[in-house]
PDB file of C-alpha atoms and ligand atoms in Angstrom:
ATOM      1  CA  MET A   1       9.477  12.309  -3.798  1.00  0.00           C
ATOM      2  CA  THR A   2       6.635  14.638  -3.452  1.00  0.00           C
ATOM      3  CA  VAL A   3       2.803  13.886  -4.380  1.00  0.00           C
ATOM      4  CA  ALA A   4       1.167  17.161  -4.854  1.00  0.00           C
ATOM      5  CA  ILE A   5      -2.152  18.612  -4.407  1.00  0.00           C
ATOM      6  CA  THR A   6      -2.921  22.296  -4.478  1.00  0.00           C
ATOM      7  CA  ASP A   7      -4.230  24.565  -1.827  1.00  0.00           C
ATOM      8  CA  ASP A   8      -7.260  25.560  -4.081  1.00  0.00           C
ATOM      9  CA  GLU A   9      -7.974  21.912  -4.489  1.00  0.00           C
ATOM     10  CA  ILE A  10      -7.862  21.077  -0.895  1.00  0.00           C
ATOM     11  CA  ALA A  11     -10.082  24.253  -0.277  1.00  0.00           C
ATOM     12  CA  ARG A  12     -12.656  23.126  -2.891  1.00  0.00           C
ATOM     13  CA  ARG A  13     -12.822  19.466  -1.347  1.00  0.00           C
ATOM     14  CA  TYR A  14     -12.876  20.598   2.252  1.00  0.00           C
ATOM     15  CA  PRO A  15     -14.735  24.042   2.505  1.00  0.00           C
ATOM     16  CA  ARG A  16     -16.022  23.689   6.135  1.00  0.00           C
ATOM     17  CA  THR A  17     -12.153  23.177   7.158  1.00  0.00           C
ATOM     18  CA  GLU A  18     -11.204  26.055   4.794  1.00  0.00           C
ATOM     19  CA  ALA A  19     -13.630  28.308   6.534  1.00  0.00           C
ATOM     20  CA  ARG A  20     -11.648  27.816   9.697  1.00  0.00           C
ATOM     21  CA  ARG A  21      -8.279  28.276   8.140  1.00  0.00           C
ATOM     22  CA  ALA A  22      -7.220  31.279  10.445  1.00  0.00           C
ATOM     23  CA  HIS A  23      -7.510  28.812  13.577  1.00  0.00           C
ATOM     24  CA  TRP A  24      -5.800  25.688  12.136  1.00  0.00           C
ATOM     25  CA  PHE A  25      -2.702  26.258  14.353  1.00  0.00           C
ATOM     26  CA  ASP A  26      -4.412  27.805  17.419  1.00  0.00           C
ATOM     27  CA  GLU A  27      -3.702  24.203  19.145  1.00  0.00           C
ATOM     28  CA  ARG A  28      -0.420  22.294  18.567  1.00  0.00           C
ATOM     29  CA  PRO A  29      -1.722  19.432  15.914  1.00  0.00           C
ATOM     30  CA  MET A  30      -1.682  15.856  17.286  1.00  0.00           C
ATOM     31  CA  GLY A  31      -1.237  14.383  13.550  1.00  0.00           C
ATOM     32  CA  PRO A  32      -2.324  15.263  10.175  1.00  0.00           C
ATOM     33  CA  HIS A  33      -5.099  17.816   9.985  1.00  0.00           C
ATOM     34  CA  VAL A  34      -7.962  16.404  11.926  1.00  0.00           C
ATOM     35  CA  LEU A  35     -10.580  18.498  10.077  1.00  0.00           C
ATOM     36  CA  TRP A  36      -9.677  17.337   6.601  1.00  0.00           C
ATOM     37  CA  LEU A  37     -10.378  13.821   8.091  1.00  0.00           C
ATOM     38  CA  ALA A  38     -13.279  14.682   9.950  1.00  0.00           C
ATOM     39  CA  GLU A  39     -14.972  16.603   6.940  1.00  0.00           C
ATOM     40  CA  HIS A  40     -14.164  13.731   4.571  1.00  0.00           C
ATOM     41  CA  LEU A  41     -15.688  11.264   7.320  1.00  0.00           C
ATOM     42  CA  ALA A  42     -18.927  13.423   7.657  1.00  0.00           C
ATOM     43  CA  GLY A  43     -19.503  13.180   3.982  1.00  0.00           C
ATOM     44  CA  GLY A  44     -19.906   9.297   4.227  1.00  0.00           C
ATOM     45  CA  MET A  45     -21.986   9.338   7.363  1.00  0.00           C
ATOM     46  CA  SER A  46     -25.488  10.804   8.320  1.00  0.00           C
ATOM     47  CA  LEU A  47     -25.231  13.194  11.091  1.00  0.00           C
ATOM     48  CA  LYS A  48     -28.342  14.981  12.082  1.00  0.00           C
ATOM     49  CA  PRO A  49     -29.052  17.645  14.783  1.00  0.00           C
ATOM     50  CA  GLY A  50     -29.393  16.105  18.349  1.00  0.00           C
ATOM     51  CA  MET A  51     -27.756  13.067  17.542  1.00  0.00           C
ATOM     52  CA  ARG A  52     -25.487  11.618  20.332  1.00  0.00           C
ATOM     53  CA  VAL A  53     -22.012  11.011  18.993  1.00  0.00           C
ATOM     54  CA  LEU A  54     -18.906   9.764  20.661  1.00  0.00           C
ATOM     55  CA  ASP A  55     -15.733  11.097  19.257  1.00  0.00           C
ATOM     56  CA  LEU A  56     -13.257   8.516  20.570  1.00  0.00           C
ATOM     57  CA  GLY A  57      -9.703   9.401  20.856  1.00  0.00           C
ATOM     58  CA  CYS A  58     -10.519  12.986  20.226  1.00  0.00           C
ATOM     59  CA  GLY A  59      -7.220  14.584  21.283  1.00  0.00           C
ATOM     60  CA  ARG A  60      -7.769  18.345  21.721  1.00  0.00           C
ATOM     61  CA  ALA A  61     -11.331  18.054  20.755  1.00  0.00           C
ATOM     62  CA  THR A  62     -11.262  20.119  17.563  1.00  0.00           C
ATOM     63  CA  SER A  63     -13.097  17.662  15.598  1.00  0.00           C
ATOM     64  CA  SER A  64     -15.726  17.192  18.434  1.00  0.00           C
ATOM     65  CA  ILE A  65     -16.303  20.996  18.130  1.00  0.00           C
ATOM     66  CA  PHE A  66     -16.396  20.853  14.423  1.00  0.00           C
ATOM     67  CA  PHE A  67     -18.950  18.031  14.458  1.00  0.00           C
ATOM     68  CA  ALA A  68     -21.314  19.931  17.068  1.00  0.00           C
ATOM     69  CA  GLU A  69     -20.873  23.360  15.075  1.00  0.00           C
ATOM     70  CA  GLU A  70     -21.305  21.873  11.707  1.00  0.00           C
ATOM     71  CA  PHE A  71     -24.135  19.084  12.176  1.00  0.00           C
ATOM     72  CA  GLY A  72     -25.781  20.259  15.464  1.00  0.00           C
ATOM     73  CA  VAL A  73     -24.907  17.007  17.186  1.00  0.00           C
ATOM     74  CA  GLN A  74     -24.077  16.263  20.723  1.00  0.00           C
ATOM     75  CA  VAL A  75     -20.451  15.119  21.203  1.00  0.00           C
ATOM     76  CA  TRP A  76     -18.898  13.072  23.943  1.00  0.00           C
ATOM     77  CA  ALA A  77     -15.188  14.203  23.380  1.00  0.00           C
ATOM     78  CA  ALA A  78     -13.533  11.323  24.776  1.00  0.00           C
ATOM     79  CA  ASP A  79      -9.573  10.987  25.109  1.00  0.00           C
ATOM     80  CA  LEU A  80      -6.938   9.137  27.087  1.00  0.00           C
ATOM     81  CA  TRP A  81      -3.846  11.524  26.891  1.00  0.00           C
ATOM     82  CA  ILE A  82      -5.379  14.916  26.839  1.00  0.00           C
ATOM     83  CA  LYS A  83      -7.139  15.722  29.934  1.00  0.00           C
ATOM     84  CA  PRO A  84     -10.967  16.600  29.957  1.00  0.00           C
ATOM     85  CA  THR A  85     -10.392  19.850  31.907  1.00  0.00           C
ATOM     86  CA  GLU A  86      -8.204  21.193  29.196  1.00  0.00           C
ATOM     87  CA  ASN A  87     -10.654  20.215  26.464  1.00  0.00           C
ATOM     88  CA  LEU A  88     -13.458  22.033  28.448  1.00  0.00           C
ATOM     89  CA  ARG A  89     -11.736  25.243  28.218  1.00  0.00           C
ATOM     90  CA  ARG A  90     -11.697  24.857  24.423  1.00  0.00           C
ATOM     91  CA  ILE A  91     -15.238  23.630  24.239  1.00  0.00           C
ATOM     92  CA  GLY A  92     -16.274  26.614  26.305  1.00  0.00           C
ATOM     93  CA  ALA A  93     -14.386  29.132  24.233  1.00  0.00           C
ATOM     94  CA  ALA A  94     -16.314  27.785  21.367  1.00  0.00           C
ATOM     95  CA  GLY A  95     -19.632  28.249  23.113  1.00  0.00           C
ATOM     96  CA  LEU A  96     -20.633  24.586  23.180  1.00  0.00           C
ATOM     97  CA  GLY A  97     -20.525  23.751  26.873  1.00  0.00           C
ATOM     98  CA  GLU A  98     -23.921  22.583  26.711  1.00  0.00           C
ATOM     99  CA  ARG A  99     -23.417  20.066  23.634  1.00  0.00           C
ATOM    100  CA  VAL A 100     -20.105  18.784  23.896  1.00  0.00           C
ATOM    101  CA  TYR A 101     -19.081  16.923  26.924  1.00  0.00           C
ATOM    102  CA  PRO A 102     -15.298  16.278  27.637  1.00  0.00           C
ATOM    103  CA  ILE A 103     -14.438  12.944  29.217  1.00  0.00           C
ATOM    104  CA  SER A 104     -11.409  10.895  30.088  1.00  0.00           C
ATOM    105  CA  VAL A 105     -11.460   7.423  28.705  1.00  0.00           C
ATOM    106  CA  GLU A 106      -9.575   4.305  28.052  1.00  0.00           C
ATOM    107  CA  ALA A 107     -11.108   2.860  24.987  1.00  0.00           C
ATOM    108  CA  HIS A 108     -10.936  -0.599  26.531  1.00  0.00           C
ATOM    109  CA  ALA A 109     -13.124   0.379  29.412  1.00  0.00           C
ATOM    110  CA  LEU A 110     -15.760   2.849  28.037  1.00  0.00           C
ATOM    111  CA  PRO A 111     -18.225   4.110  30.834  1.00  0.00           C
ATOM    112  CA  PHE A 112     -21.294   4.246  28.613  1.00  0.00           C
ATOM    113  CA  ALA A 113     -24.541   2.428  28.495  1.00  0.00           C
ATOM    114  CA  GLU A 114     -25.163  -0.197  25.743  1.00  0.00           C
ATOM    115  CA  GLY A 115     -27.156   1.458  22.747  1.00  0.00           C
ATOM    116  CA  PHE A 116     -26.520   4.910  23.955  1.00  0.00           C
ATOM    117  CA  PHE A 117     -24.940   6.534  20.836  1.00  0.00           C
ATOM    118  CA  ASP A 118     -26.280   7.271  17.473  1.00  0.00           C
ATOM    119  CA  ALA A 119     -22.699   7.450  15.882  1.00  0.00           C
ATOM    120  CA  ILE A 120     -19.027   6.889  16.961  1.00  0.00           C
ATOM    121  CA  VAL A 121     -16.421   8.850  15.144  1.00  0.00           C
ATOM    122  CA  SER A 122     -12.650   8.355  15.519  1.00  0.00           C
ATOM    123  CA  LEU A 123      -9.973  10.171  13.684  1.00  0.00           C
ATOM    124  CA  ASP A 124      -6.156   9.242  13.738  1.00  0.00           C
ATOM    125  CA  ALA A 125      -6.935   7.396  16.886  1.00  0.00           C
ATOM    126  CA  TYR A 126      -8.704   3.908  16.195  1.00  0.00           C
ATOM    127  CA  HIS A 127      -5.638   2.027  15.151  1.00  0.00           C
ATOM    128  CA  TYR A 128      -4.263   2.516  18.534  1.00  0.00           C
ATOM    129  CA  PHE A 129      -6.899   0.102  20.004  1.00  0.00           C
ATOM    130  CA  GLY A 130      -9.396  -0.893  17.359  1.00  0.00           C
ATOM    131  CA  THR A 131      -7.303  -3.762  15.532  1.00  0.00           C
ATOM    132  CA  ASN A 132      -8.073  -6.171  18.311  1.00  0.00           C
ATOM    133  CA  ASP A 133     -10.255  -8.909  16.923  1.00  0.00           C
ATOM    134  CA  LEU A 134     -12.628  -8.762  19.827  1.00  0.00           C
ATOM    135  CA  TYR A 135     -12.881  -5.075  19.923  1.00  0.00           C
ATOM    136  CA  THR A 136     -15.418  -4.411  17.140  1.00  0.00           C
ATOM    137  CA  ALA A 137     -18.167  -5.932  18.945  1.00  0.00           C
ATOM    138  CA  GLU A 138     -17.216  -4.380  22.238  1.00  0.00           C
ATOM    139  CA  ILE A 139     -17.657  -0.970  20.626  1.00  0.00           C
ATOM    140  CA  ALA A 140     -20.629  -1.661  18.355  1.00  0.00           C
ATOM    141  CA  ARG A 141     -22.690  -2.577  21.717  1.00  0.00           C
ATOM    142  CA  LEU A 142     -22.581   1.164  22.563  1.00  0.00           C
ATOM    143  CA  LEU A 143     -24.393   1.955  19.343  1.00  0.00           C
ATOM    144  CA  LYS A 144     -27.975   2.120  18.824  1.00  0.00           C
ATOM    145  CA  PRO A 145     -29.473  -0.192  16.312  1.00  0.00           C
ATOM    146  CA  GLY A 146     -28.898   1.364  12.931  1.00  0.00           C
ATOM    147  CA  GLY A 147     -26.040   3.340  14.675  1.00  0.00           C
ATOM    148  CA  GLN A 148     -23.041   4.161  12.620  1.00  0.00           C
ATOM    149  CA  LEU A 149     -19.320   3.514  13.161  1.00  0.00           C
ATOM    150  CA  GLY A 150     -16.862   5.637  11.375  1.00  0.00           C
ATOM    151  CA  ILE A 151     -13.009   6.048  11.278  1.00  0.00           C
ATOM    152  CA  VAL A 152     -10.190   7.626   9.523  1.00  0.00           C
ATOM    153  CA  VAL A 153      -6.729   6.349  10.420  1.00  0.00           C
ATOM    154  CA  PRO A 154      -3.154   6.292   8.847  1.00  0.00           C
ATOM    155  CA  GLY A 155      -3.089   3.519   6.681  1.00  0.00           C
ATOM    156  CA  LEU A 156      -1.585   1.314   3.695  1.00  0.00           C
ATOM    157  CA  THR A 157      -2.453   1.266  -0.203  1.00  0.00           C
ATOM    158  CA  ARG A 158      -2.207  -2.473   0.314  1.00  0.00           C
ATOM    159  CA  GLU A 159      -1.148  -4.864   3.233  1.00  0.00           C
ATOM    160  CA  LEU A 160       2.706  -5.332   3.247  1.00  0.00           C
ATOM    161  CA  ASP A 161       4.085  -8.863   3.597  1.00  0.00           C
ATOM    162  CA  GLU A 162       7.370  -7.238   3.936  1.00  0.00           C
ATOM    163  CA  LEU A 163       8.700  -3.910   4.711  1.00  0.00           C
ATOM    164  CA  PRO A 164       9.539  -1.955   1.693  1.00  0.00           C
ATOM    165  CA  ALA A 165      13.268  -1.056   1.837  1.00  0.00           C
ATOM    166  CA  HIS A 166      12.458   2.691   1.261  1.00  0.00           C
ATOM    167  CA  LEU A 167      10.544   2.664   4.339  1.00  0.00           C
ATOM    168  CA  GLU A 168      13.013   0.823   6.699  1.00  0.00           C
ATOM    169  CA  PRO A 169      15.123   3.900   7.700  1.00  0.00           C
ATOM    170  CA  TYR A 170      11.742   5.411   9.211  1.00  0.00           C
ATOM    171  CA  TRP A 171       9.618   2.350  10.407  1.00  0.00           C
ATOM    172  CA  GLU A 172       8.565   1.954  13.871  1.00  0.00           C
ATOM    173  CA  PRO A 173       6.752  -1.123  15.200  1.00  0.00           C
ATOM    174  CA  ALA A 174       3.592   0.843  16.031  1.00  0.00           C
ATOM    175  CA  PHE A 175       3.146   1.445  12.215  1.00  0.00           C
ATOM    176  CA  TRP A 176       2.237  -2.347  11.798  1.00  0.00           C
ATOM    177  CA  SER A 177      -1.269  -0.932  13.199  1.00  0.00           C
ATOM    178  CA  PHE A 178      -1.629   0.819   9.743  1.00  0.00           C
ATOM    179  CA  HIS A 179      -3.781  -1.075   7.351  1.00  0.00           C
ATOM    180  CA  SER A 180      -5.416  -1.204   4.041  1.00  0.00           C
ATOM    181  CA  PRO A 181      -9.151  -0.421   3.398  1.00  0.00           C
ATOM    182  CA  GLU A 182      -9.660  -4.089   2.523  1.00  0.00           C
ATOM    183  CA  TRP A 183      -8.186  -5.380   5.927  1.00  0.00           C
ATOM    184  CA  TRP A 184     -10.494  -2.912   7.696  1.00  0.00           C
ATOM    185  CA  ARG A 185     -13.410  -4.003   5.760  1.00  0.00           C
ATOM    186  CA  ARG A 186     -12.851  -7.773   6.452  1.00  0.00           C
ATOM    187  CA  HIS A 187     -12.063  -6.967  10.310  1.00  0.00           C
ATOM    188  CA  TRP A 188     -15.380  -5.201  10.723  1.00  0.00           C
ATOM    189  CA  ASP A 189     -17.377  -7.861   8.687  1.00  0.00           C
ATOM    190  CA  ARG A 190     -15.833 -10.687  10.672  1.00  0.00           C
ATOM    191  CA  SER A 191     -16.857  -9.264  13.765  1.00  0.00           C
ATOM    192  CA  GLY A 192     -20.514  -9.996  12.980  1.00  0.00           C
ATOM    193  CA  ALA A 193     -21.414  -6.867  14.844  1.00  0.00           C
ATOM    194  CA  ILE A 194     -21.234  -4.238  11.996  1.00  0.00           C
ATOM    195  CA  GLY A 195     -23.074  -4.589   8.768  1.00  0.00           C
ATOM    196  CA  SER A 196     -22.868  -2.753   5.354  1.00  0.00           C
ATOM    197  CA  VAL A 197     -19.170  -1.939   5.863  1.00  0.00           C
ATOM    198  CA  THR A 198     -17.626   0.484   3.278  1.00  0.00           C
ATOM    199  CA  ALA A 199     -13.950   1.226   3.372  1.00  0.00           C
ATOM    200  CA  GLY A 200     -11.475   2.968   1.009  1.00  0.00           C
ATOM    201  CA  LEU A 201      -8.580   5.367   0.824  1.00  0.00           C
ATOM    202  CA  LEU A 202      -8.809   9.140   1.392  1.00  0.00           C
ATOM    203  CA  PRO A 203      -8.627  10.473  -2.079  1.00  0.00           C
ATOM    204  CA  ASP A 204      -4.750  12.244  -2.513  1.00  0.00           C
ATOM    205  CA  GLY A 205      -4.296  11.129   1.217  1.00  0.00           C
ATOM    206  CA  ALA A 206      -0.544  11.059   0.915  1.00  0.00           C
ATOM    207  CA  ALA A 207      -0.301  14.386  -0.722  1.00  0.00           C
ATOM    208  CA  LEU A 208      -2.734  15.830   1.845  1.00  0.00           C
ATOM    209  CA  TRP A 209      -0.588  14.386   4.544  1.00  0.00           C
ATOM    210  CA  GLN A 210       2.637  15.788   2.959  1.00  0.00           C
ATOM    211  CA  ARG A 211       1.024  19.179   2.400  1.00  0.00           C
ATOM    212  CA  TRP A 212      -0.194  19.139   6.160  1.00  0.00           C
ATOM    213  CA  LEU A 213       3.484  18.416   7.294  1.00  0.00           C
ATOM    214  CA  GLU A 214       4.709  21.398   5.181  1.00  0.00           C
ATOM    215  CA  LEU A 215       2.189  23.805   6.615  1.00  0.00           C
ATOM    216  CA  SER A 216       3.015  22.435  10.052  1.00  0.00           C
ATOM    217  CA  ALA A 217       6.695  23.136   9.357  1.00  0.00           C
ATOM    218  CA  GLU A 218       5.900  26.722   8.231  1.00  0.00           C
ATOM    219  CA  ALA A 219       3.883  27.230  11.450  1.00  0.00           C
ATOM    220  CA  GLY A 220       6.989  26.109  13.654  1.00  0.00           C
ATOM    221  CA  VAL A 221       5.225  22.710  14.711  1.00  0.00           C
ATOM    222  CA  GLY A 222       6.675  20.438  12.014  1.00  0.00           C
ATOM    223  CA  ASN A 223       7.537  16.507  12.231  1.00  0.00           C
ATOM    224  CA  GLU A 224      10.772  16.162  10.416  1.00  0.00           C
ATOM    225  CA  PRO A 225      10.997  12.383  10.708  1.00  0.00           C
ATOM    226  CA  GLU A 226       7.447  11.666   9.568  1.00  0.00           C
ATOM    227  CA  ARG A 227       7.918  14.387   6.617  1.00  0.00           C
ATOM    228  CA  ALA A 228      10.967  12.458   5.453  1.00  0.00           C
ATOM    229  CA  MET A 229       9.108   9.161   5.437  1.00  0.00           C
ATOM    230  CA  LEU A 230       6.328  10.397   3.493  1.00  0.00           C
ATOM    231  CA  ALA A 231       8.635  11.954   1.031  1.00  0.00           C
ATOM    232  CA  ALA A 232      10.587   8.548   0.656  1.00  0.00           C
ATOM    233  CA  ASP A 233       7.396   6.764   0.433  1.00  0.00           C
ATOM    234  CA  GLY A 234       5.879   9.199  -2.372  1.00  0.00           C
ATOM    235  CA  GLY A 235       2.109   7.742  -1.984  1.00  0.00           C
ATOM    236  CA  ARG A 236       3.426   4.168  -2.646  1.00  0.00           C
ATOM    237  CA  SER A 237       2.439   2.457   0.788  1.00  0.00           C
ATOM    238  CA  LEU A 238       1.400   5.154   3.314  1.00  0.00           C
ATOM    239  CA  ALA A 239      -2.229   6.800   3.070  1.00  0.00           C
ATOM    240  CA  PHE A 240      -5.368   7.269   4.863  1.00  0.00           C
ATOM    241  CA  THR A 241      -7.890   4.574   5.328  1.00  0.00           C
ATOM    242  CA  TRP A 242     -11.531   5.330   5.986  1.00  0.00           C
ATOM    243  CA  ALA A 243     -14.241   2.979   7.219  1.00  0.00           C
ATOM    244  CA  VAL A 244     -17.924   3.383   7.786  1.00  0.00           C
ATOM    245  CA  GLY A 245     -20.252   0.655   9.129  1.00  0.00           C
ATOM    246  CA  THR A 246     -23.825   0.436  10.546  1.00  0.00           C
ATOM    247  CA  VAL A 247     -25.269  -1.686  13.343  1.00  0.00           C
ATOM    248  CA  PRO A 248     -27.830  -3.945  12.020  1.00  0.00           C
ATOM    249  CA  GLY A 249     -31.355  -2.384  12.972  1.00  0.00           C
TER     250      GLY A 249
HETATM  251  C1  SAM B   1      -2.557  10.869  17.220  1.00  0.00           C
HETATM  252  S1  SAM B   1      -3.889  11.366  18.385  1.00  0.00           S
HETATM  253  C2  SAM B   1      -5.021  11.935  17.496  1.00  0.00           C
HETATM  254  C3  SAM B   1      -5.875  12.973  18.149  1.00  0.00           C
HETATM  255  C4  SAM B   1      -7.159  13.689  17.392  1.00  0.00           C
HETATM  256  N1  SAM B   1      -8.068  12.623  17.080  1.00  0.00           N
HETATM  257  C5  SAM B   1      -6.499  14.293  16.293  1.00  0.00           C
HETATM  258  O1  SAM B   1      -6.771  13.974  15.202  1.00  0.00           O
HETATM  259  O2  SAM B   1      -6.032  15.527  16.508  1.00  0.00           O
HETATM  260  C6  SAM B   1      -4.274  10.082  18.856  1.00  0.00           C
HETATM  261  C7  SAM B   1      -5.293   9.902  20.118  1.00  0.00           C
HETATM  262  O3  SAM B   1      -5.761   8.690  20.503  1.00  0.00           O
HETATM  263  C8  SAM B   1      -6.046   8.718  21.832  1.00  0.00           C
HETATM  264  N2  SAM B   1      -5.805   7.394  22.334  1.00  0.00           N
HETATM  265  C9  SAM B   1      -4.799   6.335  22.004  1.00  0.00           C
HETATM  266  N3  SAM B   1      -5.044   5.145  22.899  1.00  0.00           N
HETATM  267  C10 SAM B   1      -6.425   5.329  23.414  1.00  0.00           C
HETATM  268  C11 SAM B   1      -6.962   4.707  24.361  1.00  0.00           C
HETATM  269  N4  SAM B   1      -6.560   3.324  24.645  1.00  0.00           N
HETATM  270  N5  SAM B   1      -8.046   4.984  24.797  1.00  0.00           N
HETATM  271  C12 SAM B   1      -8.691   6.142  24.450  1.00  0.00           C
HETATM  272  N6  SAM B   1      -7.992   6.985  23.479  1.00  0.00           N
HETATM  273  C13 SAM B   1      -6.762   6.600  23.069  1.00  0.00           C
HETATM  274  C14 SAM B   1      -4.737   9.521  22.466  1.00  0.00           C
HETATM  275  O4  SAM B   1      -5.272  10.109  23.639  1.00  0.00           O
HETATM  276  C15 SAM B   1      -4.578  10.460  21.307  1.00  0.00           C
HETATM  277  O5  SAM B   1      -5.302  11.761  21.658  1.00  0.00           O
END
């Protein structure tokens, strides 16, 4: 079951990403289009020139380069699987060597001073480490008072007590790290470390995810099991969840 969104509508919603269309597949994607997620998140945050931003789980640093170019921020492009030397090459090619700093990190042992960042962003990555009850306070310590935490992650339209039958053929245990907006809002609220939390579903998230898988297949970098799962679900359960919160000032 396909849930659809037109390319014109996508271009209207994500003009900064659209302007980069010729480069969407310069690098092998690590998941759904990171720039759609980044552009959506930036719309709900306040990113100002010169701010220090941690892009946690940045993968190939595509979003780090995007935030630096579009908003004039400095970005620490931090990742576990992708080596910083590889990301430095991309950052250098974008002419951002003085403003985007690649670094190898493990999210549970971040080598930064408390209160260092104005903002922490994480795209399609925070669910790998951020669902732990103790993690929110740990990450919030790296933010200045008034600093912002913003994520977009694969998520659920609502929490699942049981796995729906239509998802059984495709489900992996790791997918239980996908959660609804209400789950993330409560998770951050309960930490006591993040205030004024807002969370929601990325509008037409399932349709965007499906469209990205089609485009990826056309570019020869498709993910057939994921495409089949999204098609079987048809937007019933799988979605993208975003959440933004601020450290009390
Ligand atoms: C699906 S990829 C997404 C990468 C990138 N944000 C994007 O959307 O293209 C998830 C990323 O999370 C990072 N990650 C997973 N667990 C991590 C951890 N414990 N510490 C730091 N990064 C982690 C991986 O290195 C990987 O690059």
